[in-house]
Structures are given as structure tokens and as C-alpha cells.
Short mmCIF file of C-alpha atoms in Angstrom, two decimals:
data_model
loop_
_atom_site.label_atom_id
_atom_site.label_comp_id
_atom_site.label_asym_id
_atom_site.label_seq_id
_atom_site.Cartn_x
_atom_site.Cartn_y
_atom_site.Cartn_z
CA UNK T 1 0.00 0.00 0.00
CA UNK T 2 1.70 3.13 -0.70
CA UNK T 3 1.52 6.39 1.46
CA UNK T 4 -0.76 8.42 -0.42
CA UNK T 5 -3.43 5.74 0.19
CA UNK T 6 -2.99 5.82 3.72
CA UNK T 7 -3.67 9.14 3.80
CA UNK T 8 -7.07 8.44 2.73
CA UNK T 9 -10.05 8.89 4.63
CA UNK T 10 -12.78 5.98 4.91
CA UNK T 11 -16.18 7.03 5.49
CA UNK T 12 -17.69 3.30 7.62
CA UNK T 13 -21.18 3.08 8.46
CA UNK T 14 -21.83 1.47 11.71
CA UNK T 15 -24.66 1.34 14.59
CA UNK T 16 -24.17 1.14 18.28
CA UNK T 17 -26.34 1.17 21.76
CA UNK T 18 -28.21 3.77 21.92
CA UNK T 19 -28.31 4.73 17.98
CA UNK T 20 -31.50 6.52 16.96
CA UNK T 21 -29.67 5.76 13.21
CA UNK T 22 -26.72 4.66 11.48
CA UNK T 23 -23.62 6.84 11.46
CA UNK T 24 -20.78 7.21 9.80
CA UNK T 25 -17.21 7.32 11.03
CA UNK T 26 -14.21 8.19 9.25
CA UNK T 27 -11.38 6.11 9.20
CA UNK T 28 -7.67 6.01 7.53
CA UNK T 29 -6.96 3.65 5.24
CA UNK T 30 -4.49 1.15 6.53
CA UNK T 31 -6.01 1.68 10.25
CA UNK T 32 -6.31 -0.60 12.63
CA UNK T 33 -10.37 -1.55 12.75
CA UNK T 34 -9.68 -0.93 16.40
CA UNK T 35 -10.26 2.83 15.40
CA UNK T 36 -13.83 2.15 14.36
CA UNK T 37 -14.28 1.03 17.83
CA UNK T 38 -12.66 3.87 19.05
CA UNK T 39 -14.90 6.29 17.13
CA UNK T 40 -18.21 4.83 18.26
CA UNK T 41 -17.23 4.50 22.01
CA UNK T 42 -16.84 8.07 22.15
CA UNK T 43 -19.80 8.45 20.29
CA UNK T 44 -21.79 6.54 22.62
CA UNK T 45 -19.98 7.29 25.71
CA UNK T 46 -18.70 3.67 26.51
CA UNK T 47 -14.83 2.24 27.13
CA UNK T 48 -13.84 0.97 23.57
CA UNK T 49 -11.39 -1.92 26.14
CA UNK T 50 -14.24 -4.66 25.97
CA UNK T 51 -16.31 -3.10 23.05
CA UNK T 52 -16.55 -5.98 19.64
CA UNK T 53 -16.89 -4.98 16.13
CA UNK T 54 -19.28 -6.86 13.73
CA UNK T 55 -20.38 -6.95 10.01
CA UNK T 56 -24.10 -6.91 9.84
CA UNK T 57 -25.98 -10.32 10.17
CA UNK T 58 -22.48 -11.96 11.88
CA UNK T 59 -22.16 -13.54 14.95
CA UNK T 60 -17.86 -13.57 15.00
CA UNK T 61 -16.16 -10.25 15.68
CA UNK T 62 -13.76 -8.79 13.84
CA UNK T 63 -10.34 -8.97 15.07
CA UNK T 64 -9.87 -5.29 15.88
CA UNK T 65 -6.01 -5.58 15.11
CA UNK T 66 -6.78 -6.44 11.21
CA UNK T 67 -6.19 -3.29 9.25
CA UNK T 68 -8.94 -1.52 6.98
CA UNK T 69 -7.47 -2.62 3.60
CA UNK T 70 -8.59 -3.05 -0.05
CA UNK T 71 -10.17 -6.35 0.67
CA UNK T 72 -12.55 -4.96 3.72
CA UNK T 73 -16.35 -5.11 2.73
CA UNK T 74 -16.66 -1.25 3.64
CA UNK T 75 -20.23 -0.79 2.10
CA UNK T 76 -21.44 -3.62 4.99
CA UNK T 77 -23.03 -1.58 8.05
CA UNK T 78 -20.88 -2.53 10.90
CA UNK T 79 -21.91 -2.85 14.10
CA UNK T 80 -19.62 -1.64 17.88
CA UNK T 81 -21.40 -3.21 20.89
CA UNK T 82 -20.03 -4.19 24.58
CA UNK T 83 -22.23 -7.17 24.30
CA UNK T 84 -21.20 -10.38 22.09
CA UNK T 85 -24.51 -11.99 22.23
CA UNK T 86 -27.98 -10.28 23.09
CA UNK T 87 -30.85 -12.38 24.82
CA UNK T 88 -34.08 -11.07 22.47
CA UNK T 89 -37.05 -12.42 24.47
CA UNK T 90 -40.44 -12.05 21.91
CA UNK T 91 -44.01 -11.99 22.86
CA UNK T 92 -46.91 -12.70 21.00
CA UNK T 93 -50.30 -14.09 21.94
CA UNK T 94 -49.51 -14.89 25.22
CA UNK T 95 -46.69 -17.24 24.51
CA UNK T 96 -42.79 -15.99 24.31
CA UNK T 97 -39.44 -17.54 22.81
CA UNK T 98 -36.15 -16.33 24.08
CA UNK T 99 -32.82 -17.21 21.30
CA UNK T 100 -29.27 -15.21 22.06
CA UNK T 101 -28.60 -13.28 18.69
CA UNK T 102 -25.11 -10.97 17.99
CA UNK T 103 -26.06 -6.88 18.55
CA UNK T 104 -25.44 -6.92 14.70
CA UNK T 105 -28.15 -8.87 13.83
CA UNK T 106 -30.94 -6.56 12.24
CA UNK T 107 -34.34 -6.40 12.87
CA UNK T 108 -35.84 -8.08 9.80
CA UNK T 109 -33.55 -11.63 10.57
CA UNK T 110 -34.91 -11.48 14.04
CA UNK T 111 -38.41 -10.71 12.85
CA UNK T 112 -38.44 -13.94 10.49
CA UNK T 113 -37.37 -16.20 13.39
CA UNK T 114 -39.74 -14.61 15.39
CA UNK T 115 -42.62 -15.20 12.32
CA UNK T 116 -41.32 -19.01 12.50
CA UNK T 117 -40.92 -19.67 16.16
CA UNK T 118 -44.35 -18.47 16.40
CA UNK T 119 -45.58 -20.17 13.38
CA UNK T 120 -47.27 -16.93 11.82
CA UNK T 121 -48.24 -17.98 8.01
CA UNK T 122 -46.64 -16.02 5.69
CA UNK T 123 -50.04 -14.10 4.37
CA UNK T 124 -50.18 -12.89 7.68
CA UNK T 125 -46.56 -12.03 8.10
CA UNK T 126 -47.26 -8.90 4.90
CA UNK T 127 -48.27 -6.62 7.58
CA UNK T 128 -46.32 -7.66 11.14
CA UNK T 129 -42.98 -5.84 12.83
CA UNK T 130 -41.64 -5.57 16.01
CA UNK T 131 -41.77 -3.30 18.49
CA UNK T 132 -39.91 -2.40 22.06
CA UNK T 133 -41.81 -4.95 24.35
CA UNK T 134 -44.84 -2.63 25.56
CA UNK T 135 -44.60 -0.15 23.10
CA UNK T 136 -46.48 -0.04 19.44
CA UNK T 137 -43.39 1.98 17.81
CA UNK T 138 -42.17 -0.48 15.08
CA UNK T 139 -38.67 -1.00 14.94
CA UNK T 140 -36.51 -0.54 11.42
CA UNK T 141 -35.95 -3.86 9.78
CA UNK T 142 -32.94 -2.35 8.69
CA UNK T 143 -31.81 -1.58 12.16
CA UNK T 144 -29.60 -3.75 14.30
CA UNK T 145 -30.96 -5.07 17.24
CA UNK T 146 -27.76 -3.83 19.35
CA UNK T 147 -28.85 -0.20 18.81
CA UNK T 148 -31.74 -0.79 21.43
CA UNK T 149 -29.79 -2.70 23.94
CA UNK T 150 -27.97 0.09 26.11
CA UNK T 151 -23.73 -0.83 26.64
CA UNK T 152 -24.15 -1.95 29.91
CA UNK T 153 -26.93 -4.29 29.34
CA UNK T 154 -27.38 -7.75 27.26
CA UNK T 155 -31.18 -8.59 27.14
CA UNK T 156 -34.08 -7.08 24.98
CA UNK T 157 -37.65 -7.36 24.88
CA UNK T 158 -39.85 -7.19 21.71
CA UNK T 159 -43.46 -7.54 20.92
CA UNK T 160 -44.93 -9.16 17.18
CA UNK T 161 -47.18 -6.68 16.72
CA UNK T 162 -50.01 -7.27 13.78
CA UNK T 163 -51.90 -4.44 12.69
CA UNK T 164 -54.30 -4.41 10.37
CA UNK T 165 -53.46 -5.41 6.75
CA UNK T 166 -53.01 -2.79 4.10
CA UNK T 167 -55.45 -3.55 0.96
CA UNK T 168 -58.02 -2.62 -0.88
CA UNK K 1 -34.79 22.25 0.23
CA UNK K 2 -36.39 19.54 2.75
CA UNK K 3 -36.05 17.19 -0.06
CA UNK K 4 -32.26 18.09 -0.73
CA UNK K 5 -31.46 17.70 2.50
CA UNK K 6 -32.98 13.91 2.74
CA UNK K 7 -31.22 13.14 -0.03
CA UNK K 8 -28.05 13.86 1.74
CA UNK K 9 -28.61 11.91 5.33
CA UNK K 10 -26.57 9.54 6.19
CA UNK K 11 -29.77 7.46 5.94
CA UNK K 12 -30.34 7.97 2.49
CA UNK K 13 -26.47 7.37 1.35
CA UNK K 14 -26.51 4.20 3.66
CA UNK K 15 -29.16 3.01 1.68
CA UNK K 16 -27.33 3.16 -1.40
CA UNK K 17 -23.97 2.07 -0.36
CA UNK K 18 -25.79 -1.17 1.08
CA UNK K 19 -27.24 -1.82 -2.45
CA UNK K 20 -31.13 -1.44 -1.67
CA UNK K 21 -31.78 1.98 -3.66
CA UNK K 22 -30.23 4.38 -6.15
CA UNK K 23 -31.36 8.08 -7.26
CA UNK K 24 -31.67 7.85 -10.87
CA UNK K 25 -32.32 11.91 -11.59
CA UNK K 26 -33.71 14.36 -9.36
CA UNK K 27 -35.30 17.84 -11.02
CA UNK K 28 -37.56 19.20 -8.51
CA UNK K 29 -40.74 17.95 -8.05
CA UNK K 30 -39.73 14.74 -9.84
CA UNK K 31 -37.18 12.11 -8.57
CA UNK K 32 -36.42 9.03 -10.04
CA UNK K 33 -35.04 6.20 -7.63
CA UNK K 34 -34.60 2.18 -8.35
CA UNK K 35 -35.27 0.05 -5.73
CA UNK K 36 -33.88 -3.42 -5.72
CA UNK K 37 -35.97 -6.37 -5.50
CA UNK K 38 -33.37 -9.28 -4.24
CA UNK K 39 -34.89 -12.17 -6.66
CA UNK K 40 -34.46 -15.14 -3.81
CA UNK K 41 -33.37 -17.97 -6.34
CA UNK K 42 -34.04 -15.89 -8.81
CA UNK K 43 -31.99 -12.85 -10.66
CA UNK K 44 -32.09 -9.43 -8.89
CA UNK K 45 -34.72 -7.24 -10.52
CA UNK K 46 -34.34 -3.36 -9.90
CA UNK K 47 -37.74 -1.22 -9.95
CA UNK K 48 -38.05 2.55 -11.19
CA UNK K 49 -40.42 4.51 -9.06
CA UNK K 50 -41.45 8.07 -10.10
CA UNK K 51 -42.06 10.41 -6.96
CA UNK K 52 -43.31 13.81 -7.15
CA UNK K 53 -42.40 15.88 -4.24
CA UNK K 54 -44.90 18.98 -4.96
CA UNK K 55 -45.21 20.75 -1.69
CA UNK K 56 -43.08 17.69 0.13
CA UNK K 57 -43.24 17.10 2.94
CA UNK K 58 -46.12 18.93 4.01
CA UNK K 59 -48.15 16.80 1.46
CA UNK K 60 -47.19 13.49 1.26
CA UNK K 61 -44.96 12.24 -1.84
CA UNK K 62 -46.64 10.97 -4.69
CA UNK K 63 -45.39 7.39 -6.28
CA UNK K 64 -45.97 5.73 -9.24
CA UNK K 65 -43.82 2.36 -10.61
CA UNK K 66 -42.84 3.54 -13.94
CA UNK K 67 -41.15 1.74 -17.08
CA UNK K 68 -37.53 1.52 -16.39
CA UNK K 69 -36.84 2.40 -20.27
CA UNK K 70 -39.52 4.70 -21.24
CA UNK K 71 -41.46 7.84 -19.80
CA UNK K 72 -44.63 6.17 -18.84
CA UNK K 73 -46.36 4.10 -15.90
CA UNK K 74 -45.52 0.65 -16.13
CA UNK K 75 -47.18 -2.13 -18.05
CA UNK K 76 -48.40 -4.97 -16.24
CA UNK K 77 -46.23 -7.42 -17.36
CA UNK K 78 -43.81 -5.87 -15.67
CA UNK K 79 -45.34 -5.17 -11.97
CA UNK K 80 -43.53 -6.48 -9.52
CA UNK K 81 -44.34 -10.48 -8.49
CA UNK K 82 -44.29 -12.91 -5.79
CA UNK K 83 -44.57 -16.61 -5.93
CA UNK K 84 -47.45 -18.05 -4.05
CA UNK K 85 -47.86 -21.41 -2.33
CA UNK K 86 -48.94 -23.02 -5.21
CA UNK K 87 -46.12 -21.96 -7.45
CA UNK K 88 -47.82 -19.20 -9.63
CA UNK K 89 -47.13 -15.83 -9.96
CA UNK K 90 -48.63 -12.98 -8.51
CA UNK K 91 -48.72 -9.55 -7.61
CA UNK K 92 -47.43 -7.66 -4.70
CA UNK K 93 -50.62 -6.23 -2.81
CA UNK K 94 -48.80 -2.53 -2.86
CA UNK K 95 -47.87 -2.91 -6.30
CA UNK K 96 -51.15 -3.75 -7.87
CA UNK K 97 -52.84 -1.32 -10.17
CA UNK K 98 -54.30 1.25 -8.17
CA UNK K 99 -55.33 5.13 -9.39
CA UNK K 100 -52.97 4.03 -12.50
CA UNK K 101 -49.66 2.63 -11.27
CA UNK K 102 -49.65 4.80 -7.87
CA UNK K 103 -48.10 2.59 -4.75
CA UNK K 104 -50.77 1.63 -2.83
CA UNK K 105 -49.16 2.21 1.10
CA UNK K 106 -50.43 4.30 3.44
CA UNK K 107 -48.10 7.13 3.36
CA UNK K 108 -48.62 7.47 -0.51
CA UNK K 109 -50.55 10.91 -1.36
CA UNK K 110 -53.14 8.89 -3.26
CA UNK K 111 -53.66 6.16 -0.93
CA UNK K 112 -53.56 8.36 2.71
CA UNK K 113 -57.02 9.37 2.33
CA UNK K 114 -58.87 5.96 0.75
CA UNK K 115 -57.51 4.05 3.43
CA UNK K 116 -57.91 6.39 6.24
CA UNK K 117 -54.30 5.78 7.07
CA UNK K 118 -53.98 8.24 10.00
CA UNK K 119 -56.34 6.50 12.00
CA UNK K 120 -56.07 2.64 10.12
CA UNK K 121 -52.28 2.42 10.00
CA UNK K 122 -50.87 5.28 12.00
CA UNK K 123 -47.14 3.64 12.02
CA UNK K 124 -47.31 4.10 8.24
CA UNK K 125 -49.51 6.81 7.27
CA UNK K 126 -47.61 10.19 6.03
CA UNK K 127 -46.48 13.10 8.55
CA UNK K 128 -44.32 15.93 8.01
CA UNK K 129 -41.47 14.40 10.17
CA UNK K 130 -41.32 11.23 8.05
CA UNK K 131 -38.52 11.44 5.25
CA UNK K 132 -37.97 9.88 1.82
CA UNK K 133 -35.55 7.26 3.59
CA UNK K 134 -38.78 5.88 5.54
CA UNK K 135 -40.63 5.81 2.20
CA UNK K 136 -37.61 3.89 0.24
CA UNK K 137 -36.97 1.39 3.32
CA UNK K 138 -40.82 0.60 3.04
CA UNK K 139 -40.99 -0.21 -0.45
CA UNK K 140 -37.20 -1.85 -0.31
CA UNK K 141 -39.04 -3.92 2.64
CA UNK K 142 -42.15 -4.89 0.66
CA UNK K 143 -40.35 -5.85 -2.29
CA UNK K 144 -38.08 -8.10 -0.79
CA UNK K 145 -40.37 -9.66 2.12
CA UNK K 146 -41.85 -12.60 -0.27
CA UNK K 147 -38.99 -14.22 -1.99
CA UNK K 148 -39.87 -12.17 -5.52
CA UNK K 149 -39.68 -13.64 -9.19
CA UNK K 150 -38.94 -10.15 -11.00
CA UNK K 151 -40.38 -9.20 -13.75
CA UNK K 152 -42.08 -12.34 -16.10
#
């Protein structure tokens, strides 16, 4: 890699706890990926010591000491979380399932397990999200699930909420 | 401009860098944007959607699926499709003809009032604090929550 590349700045999309959104940090090329976790620690006002870094939909963190090279998938959202696993616990109907998912996991992948566990047919899944367990707000399914799990905690909540279908 | 300034959240280019959306031209009122329809076994299918953003967001944005090669709504043979259980093809409920080729979603300005979306479907109807990257992530959502066949 020469030296003008290094000079370059990386723009890296990642979440965090406590993310109303996805941000973007900016990043050297040739860093460390330990500066991404940098970045969002500060953002979100956590140590980066024990913090992981994640690709979207992973369960494995990356190793923070691998540099941010050619070969990086930089248009993944990535995902800085204290946490390496979440317990989601989901209500629906008066039964719940509980399943340990990474904080990188979005929304949508834990709605379809949720649409499976609890055996809702797929014509009725058209309409259905989640939302924070006791509230009707539905969550992104773009979103990761870490954003609404705070640093210092590892569980979450969620509701399958159906409304009513949108047709004619 | 409102609209200018959705265009440029982090939202909106996070959208596009993660593959689900691209502006094809934007001349106020009208933007063009393709939205990506994943294919499941299938090839990836892109759809062109026509908004205009007269009096946005005050008024909610107007959509219409249009032909991705000409200036003009979109033939039915090439609305978006899902496989059913049985194996055949069939339309998307948002994407079926409606008031021409308008998207039929609550937060569409042709749609809001017929389905009384305030009241009916408040977490999708239209407000002024909604932007086009909660529009986009809808339709990127509906397109790709049956595993789609593309066009036929």
C-alpha cells in the first residue's frame, strides 16, 4: 500500500447502543479496525477496552487488530457493541421464545425467526414488525438489534405486533 | 430544500452504499429512484419509481412504478411479483394497479385518504417528520419480504 493511500479517509457506516440511526465514522486507510471502535465508544460514551466490532448479520467479531485494507467489505453496516450476544425475548399471543442473537443482527432476521418460532403464516406475516416490548413503535428492519440494547446491558424485549393489513 | 437535504442523510447514502436503492435523476418535483428487488433464487430485478415531491413534505410524496426504459407508468407485465404457495405468480398487494400505477401504502398521497391511514395504519400513514428514507426502506421492505420472481 503506498503512502498516499494511507492518507485516505474511509467514510464506515456502523450502529451502536443507543443509535436513533446509522452513522458514519471516518477512518484512515491502513487503520487498525480498532479505530472504528474507538470512534463509536466516544460516540456513545462507553470504554472501547471490551467493546466488539461486527459486520451486519455476523455472529464472529472482527479482530480489531486487522487493518482496513482493499479487501474490507466497507459498504457492509458494521456494528460496535459491549455485548457479544444479546438475549431477544419475543411476545406474541400470550406465549414468548427467548434465542441469544449478535447486537449486529438486524431487525428483519430477528423478525423472520420470530414469524417461525411463532408459526405466523406467511399471508399474515405482509403486515407484522416488532416493536420495544410494551410499546407499538415499530422498529426498522434495517436496524440492528444492538442499537436498542444500552452498553451496559445484554437482554431485549420485543413484541410481534399485527396491525391491520393494508389492501383494498 | 427539505427534499435536498434527505437526499443527503446519512440514511439515504446508507441506503445506497448497502445496495437497496439508487437516485436515478432528481429535477424538482420529480425524482427518479430504483429500488432493488433481491430475486431469492431468482436474478435481482431493480424497480423505477417516479415520486413527485410537490409541496413535500407537508403533502405526502406521490409514487408511481414507472417503465424503467420509457417515460410512462408501467405495463403490467412488468409489476412487480411474488410466488405463491402453489407456485404461480402474482402480484405484490402494494404494487397492484391502483389510481394508474400509484403505490398503494399508506403514506402514498393517493392512498392516505382511501384508506384512512392516519387513523387505520398510524405507524405508516404520512407526517411531516417522516422522510424519503422511511418511504424507500418501506418499499425496499415490501419488495423483498416474499422471496420475488422479477419481472415475467
Amino acid at each position: 500500500m503506498n503512502s498516499q493511500t494511507t492518507e485516505l479517509d474511509e467514510m464506515i457506516l456502523v450502529e451502536g447502543p443507543g443509535m436513533s440511526e446509522v452513522i458514519e465514522v471516518k477512518v484512515k486507510t491502513g487503520a487498525q479496525l480498532q479505530e472504528i471502535i474507538v470512534a463509536v465508544a466516544r460516540v456513545g460514551n462507553f470504554s472501547p477496552e471490551k467493546a466488539f466490532l461486527f459486520l451486519e448479520n455476523e455472529t464472529k467479531p472482527l479482530n480489531p487488530e486487522h487493518i482496513l485494507d482493499a479487501k474490507h467489505p466497507r459498504h457492509k453496516v458494521h456494528h460496535v457493541h459491549t455485548q457479544k450476544e444479546i438475549t431477544v425475548k419475543i411476545f406474541f399471543n400470550g406465549q414468548e421464545h427467548k434465542m441469544h442473537f449478535s447486537p449486529a443482527t438486524t431487525v428483519k432476521k430477528v423478525m423472520g425467526w420470530a414469524t417461525h418460532e411463532f408459526k405466523i403464516s406467511e399471508q399474515d406475516a405482509t403486515e407484522v414488525y416488532l416493536s420495544i416490548h410494551g410499546s407499538s413503535s415499530p422498529l426498522q428492519g434495517t436496524a440492528h438489534i444492538g442499537r436498542y440494547v444500552a452498553h451496559d446491558k445484554h437482554t431485549l424485549e420485543l413484541d410481534v405486533i399485527t396491525p391491520a393489513k393494508v389492501n383494498g | 430544500m427539505r427534499v435536498n437535504q434527505d437526499l443527503d442523510s446519512i440514511s439515504f447514502r446508507a441506503g445506497i452504499r448497502r445496495g437497496f436503492w439508487r437516485t436515478q435523476s432528481f429535477e424538482f418535483p420529480l425524482l427518479f429512484m430504483l429500488v432493488r428487488s433481491e430475486g431469492g433464487n431468482g436474478p435481482e430485478t431493480w424497480f423505477r419509481f417516479r415520486f413527485d415531491l410537490s409541496r413535500f413534505p407537508g403533502r405526502a410524496p406521490s409514487c408511481q412504478l414507472w417503465e424503467m426504459d420509457s417515460d410512462e407508468e408501467i405495463r403490467e407485465e412488468n409489476r412487480p411479483k411474488k410466488r405463491n404457495s402453489d407456485g404461480n405468480l402474482e402480484m405484490f398487494d402494494p404494487f397492484k394497479p391502483w389510481q394508474g400505477s400509484h403505490i398503494y401504502r399508506p403514506w402514498e398521497q393517493e392512498t392516505v385518504s382511501h384508506l384512512d391511514a392516519q387513523n387505520k395504519h398510524p405507524h405508516l400513514a404520512w407526517h411531516p417528520d417522516r422522510d424519503l428514507t422511511f418511504v424507500l426502506e418501506d418499499l425496499y421492505e415490501r419488495l423483498n419480504r416474499f422471496v420475488p420472481a422479477g419481472n415475467v
